[in-house]
Tab-separated table of C-alpha atoms in Angstrom:
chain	number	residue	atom	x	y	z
O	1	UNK	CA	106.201	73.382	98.810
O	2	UNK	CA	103.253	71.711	97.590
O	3	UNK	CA	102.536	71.302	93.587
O	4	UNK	CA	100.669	74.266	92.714
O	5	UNK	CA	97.321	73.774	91.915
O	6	UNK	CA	96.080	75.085	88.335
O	7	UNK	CA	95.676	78.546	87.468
O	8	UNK	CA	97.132	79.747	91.283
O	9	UNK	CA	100.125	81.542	92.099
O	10	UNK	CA	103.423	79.286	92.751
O	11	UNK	CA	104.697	81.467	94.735
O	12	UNK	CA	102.031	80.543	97.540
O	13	UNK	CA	102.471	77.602	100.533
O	14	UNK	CA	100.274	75.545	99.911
O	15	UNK	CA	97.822	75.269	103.293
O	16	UNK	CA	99.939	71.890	104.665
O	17	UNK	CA	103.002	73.495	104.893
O	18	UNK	CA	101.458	76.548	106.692
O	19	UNK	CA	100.074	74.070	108.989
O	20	UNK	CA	103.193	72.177	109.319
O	21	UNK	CA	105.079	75.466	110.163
O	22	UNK	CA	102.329	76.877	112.776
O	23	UNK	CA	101.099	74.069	114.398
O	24	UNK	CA	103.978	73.365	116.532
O	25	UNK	CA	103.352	77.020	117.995
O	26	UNK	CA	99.437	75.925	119.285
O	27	UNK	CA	99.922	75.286	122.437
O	28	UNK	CA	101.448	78.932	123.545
O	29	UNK	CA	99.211	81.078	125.415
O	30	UNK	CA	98.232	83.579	122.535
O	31	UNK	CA	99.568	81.651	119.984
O	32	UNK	CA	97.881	84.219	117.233
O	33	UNK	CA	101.189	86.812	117.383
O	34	UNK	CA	103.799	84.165	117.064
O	35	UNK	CA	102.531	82.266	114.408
O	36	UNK	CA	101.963	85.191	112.184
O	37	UNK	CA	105.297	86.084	113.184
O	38	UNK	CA	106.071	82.644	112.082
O	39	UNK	CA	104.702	82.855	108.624
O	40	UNK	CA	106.595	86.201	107.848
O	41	UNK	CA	109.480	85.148	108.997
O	42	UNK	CA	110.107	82.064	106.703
O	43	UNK	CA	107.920	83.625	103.421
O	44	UNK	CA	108.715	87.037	103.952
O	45	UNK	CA	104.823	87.886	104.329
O	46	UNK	CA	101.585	86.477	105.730
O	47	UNK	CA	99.903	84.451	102.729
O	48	UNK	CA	96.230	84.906	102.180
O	49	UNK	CA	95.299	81.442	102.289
O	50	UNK	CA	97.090	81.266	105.601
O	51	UNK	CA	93.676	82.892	107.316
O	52	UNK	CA	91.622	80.123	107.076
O	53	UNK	CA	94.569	77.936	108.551
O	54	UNK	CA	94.834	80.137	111.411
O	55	UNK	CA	91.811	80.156	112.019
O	56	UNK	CA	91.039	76.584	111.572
O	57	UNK	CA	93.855	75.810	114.060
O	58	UNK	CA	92.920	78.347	116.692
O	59	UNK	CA	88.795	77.857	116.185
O	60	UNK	CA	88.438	81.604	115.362
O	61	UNK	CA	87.065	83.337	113.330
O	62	UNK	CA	88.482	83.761	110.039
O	63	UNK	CA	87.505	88.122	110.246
O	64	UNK	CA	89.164	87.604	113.728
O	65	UNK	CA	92.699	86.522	112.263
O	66	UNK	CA	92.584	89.444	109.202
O	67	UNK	CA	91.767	92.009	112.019
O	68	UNK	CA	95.086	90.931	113.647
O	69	UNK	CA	96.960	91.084	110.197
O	70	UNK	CA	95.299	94.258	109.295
O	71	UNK	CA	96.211	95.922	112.788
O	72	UNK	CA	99.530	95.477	113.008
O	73	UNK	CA	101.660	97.279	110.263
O	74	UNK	CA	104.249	95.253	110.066
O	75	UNK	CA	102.644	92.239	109.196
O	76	UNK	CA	102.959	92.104	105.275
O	77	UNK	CA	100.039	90.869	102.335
O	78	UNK	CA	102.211	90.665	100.082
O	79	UNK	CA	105.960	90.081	99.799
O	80	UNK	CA	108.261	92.981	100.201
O	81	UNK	CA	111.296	94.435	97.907
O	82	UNK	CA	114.852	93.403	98.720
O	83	UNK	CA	114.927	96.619	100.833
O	84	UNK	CA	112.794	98.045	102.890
O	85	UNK	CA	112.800	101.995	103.451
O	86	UNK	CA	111.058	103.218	106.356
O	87	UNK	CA	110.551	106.874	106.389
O	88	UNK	CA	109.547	108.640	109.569
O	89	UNK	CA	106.061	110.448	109.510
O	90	UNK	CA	106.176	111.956	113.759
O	91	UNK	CA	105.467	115.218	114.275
O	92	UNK	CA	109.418	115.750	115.074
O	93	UNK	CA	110.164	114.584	111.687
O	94	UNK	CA	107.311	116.390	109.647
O	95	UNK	CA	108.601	119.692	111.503
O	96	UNK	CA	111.841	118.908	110.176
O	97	UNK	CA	110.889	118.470	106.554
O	98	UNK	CA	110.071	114.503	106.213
O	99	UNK	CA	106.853	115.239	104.535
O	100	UNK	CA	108.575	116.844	101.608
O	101	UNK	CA	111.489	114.063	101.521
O	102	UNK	CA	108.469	111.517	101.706
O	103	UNK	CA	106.474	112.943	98.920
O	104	UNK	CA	109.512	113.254	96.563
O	105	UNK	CA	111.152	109.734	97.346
O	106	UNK	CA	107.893	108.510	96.687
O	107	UNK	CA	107.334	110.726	93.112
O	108	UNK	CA	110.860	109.451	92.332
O	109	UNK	CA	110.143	105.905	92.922
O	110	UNK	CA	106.939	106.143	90.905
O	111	UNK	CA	104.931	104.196	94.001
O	112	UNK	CA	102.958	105.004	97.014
O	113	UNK	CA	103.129	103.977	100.854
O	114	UNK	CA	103.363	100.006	100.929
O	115	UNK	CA	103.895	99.941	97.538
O	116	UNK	CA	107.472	98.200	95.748
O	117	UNK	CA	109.375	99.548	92.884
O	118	UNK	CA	108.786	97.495	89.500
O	119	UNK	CA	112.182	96.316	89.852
O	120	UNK	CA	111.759	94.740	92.651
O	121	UNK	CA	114.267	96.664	95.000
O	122	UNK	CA	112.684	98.814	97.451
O	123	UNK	CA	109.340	98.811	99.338
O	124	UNK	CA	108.707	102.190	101.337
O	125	UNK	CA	106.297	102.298	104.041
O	126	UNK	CA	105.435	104.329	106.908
O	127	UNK	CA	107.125	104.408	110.363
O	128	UNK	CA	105.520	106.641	113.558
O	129	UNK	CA	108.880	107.809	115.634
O	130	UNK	CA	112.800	106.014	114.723
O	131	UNK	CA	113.946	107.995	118.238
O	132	UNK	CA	116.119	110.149	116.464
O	133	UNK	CA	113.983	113.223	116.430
O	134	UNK	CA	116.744	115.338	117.837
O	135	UNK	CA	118.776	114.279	114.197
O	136	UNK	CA	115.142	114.883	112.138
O	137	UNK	CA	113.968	113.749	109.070
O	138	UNK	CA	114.802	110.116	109.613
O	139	UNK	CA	114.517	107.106	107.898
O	140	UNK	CA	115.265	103.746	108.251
O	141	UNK	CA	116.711	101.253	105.267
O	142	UNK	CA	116.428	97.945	106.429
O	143	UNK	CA	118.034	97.883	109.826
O	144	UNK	CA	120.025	100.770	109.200
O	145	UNK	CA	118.837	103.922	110.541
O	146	UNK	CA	119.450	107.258	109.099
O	147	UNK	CA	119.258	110.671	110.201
O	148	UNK	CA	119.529	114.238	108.916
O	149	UNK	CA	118.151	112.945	105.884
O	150	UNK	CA	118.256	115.625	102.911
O	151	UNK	CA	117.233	114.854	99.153
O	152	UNK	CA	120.703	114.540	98.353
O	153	UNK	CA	121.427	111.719	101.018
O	154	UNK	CA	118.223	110.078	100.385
O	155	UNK	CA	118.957	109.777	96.535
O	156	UNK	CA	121.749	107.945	97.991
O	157	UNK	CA	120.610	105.456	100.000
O	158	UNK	CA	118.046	104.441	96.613
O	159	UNK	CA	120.696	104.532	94.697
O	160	UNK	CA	122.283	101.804	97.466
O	161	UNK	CA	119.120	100.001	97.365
O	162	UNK	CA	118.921	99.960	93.403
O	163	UNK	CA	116.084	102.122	93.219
């Protein structure tokens, strides 16, 4: 990491290490994808300042590289909880009750979709079809997917996560 500059957030690469981290990835064909993936692979999220890297690198435009960011959801903008909780929001799931479990994990939790528990533990966010729907409302903790989710067994798995 490079010394932080004054008044900025230490937490942040510093724009030579992004570029000593992406560059080797230039010469793909559509090298966009795999150095975000890149970047959110070794910080855990896509750093702002890494836009006008990006796009320095790739001579785009810096609006170009956020669209890319901003289209894909699981690109992150900031870092993410220890756990991630994905619930299930398909029409197989909602049928099933997942809008309920959703709105009461999220009342518990005292957060919203993308949001991250003030302790640190959980992020919940939004997932469009785990292929379980015959085993609706499903959710996903980290790689670990669950089905037949009821209040009971989701107050579980937070309690797993140290919600």
């Amino acid at each position: 990491m490079c010394p932080p500059a004054p008044h900025s957030d230490a937490t942040l690469p510093c724009d030579e290490d992004i570029r000593a981290l992406v560059t080797p990835l230039a010469s793909l064909e559509g090298p966009l994808l795999p150095m975000l993936h890149r970047l959110q692979e070794e910080y855990g999220f896509i750093p702002a300042n890494a836009v006008t890297v990006l796009a320095d690198i790739l001579n785009l435009g810096r609006a170009e590289v956020h669209g890319v960011i901003s289209f894909y959801h699981d690109f992150r903008e900031n870092p993410a909880g220890r756990h991630v909780l994905k619930i299930c929001r398909a029409e197989a799931c909602q049928s099933m009750g997942s809008e309920d479990l959703a709105r009461d994990t999220l009342a518990r939790l005292g957060i919203d979709w993308h949001d991250t528990t003030a302790n640190g533990s959980v992020t919940v966010e939004p997932v469009y079809c785990l292929g379980m729907c015959a085993c609706a409302p499903a959710a996903m903790l980290d790689d670990r997917v669950v089905a037949r989710l009821d209040r009971a067994r989701m107050d579980k798995l937070l309690d797993e996560a140290g919600a």
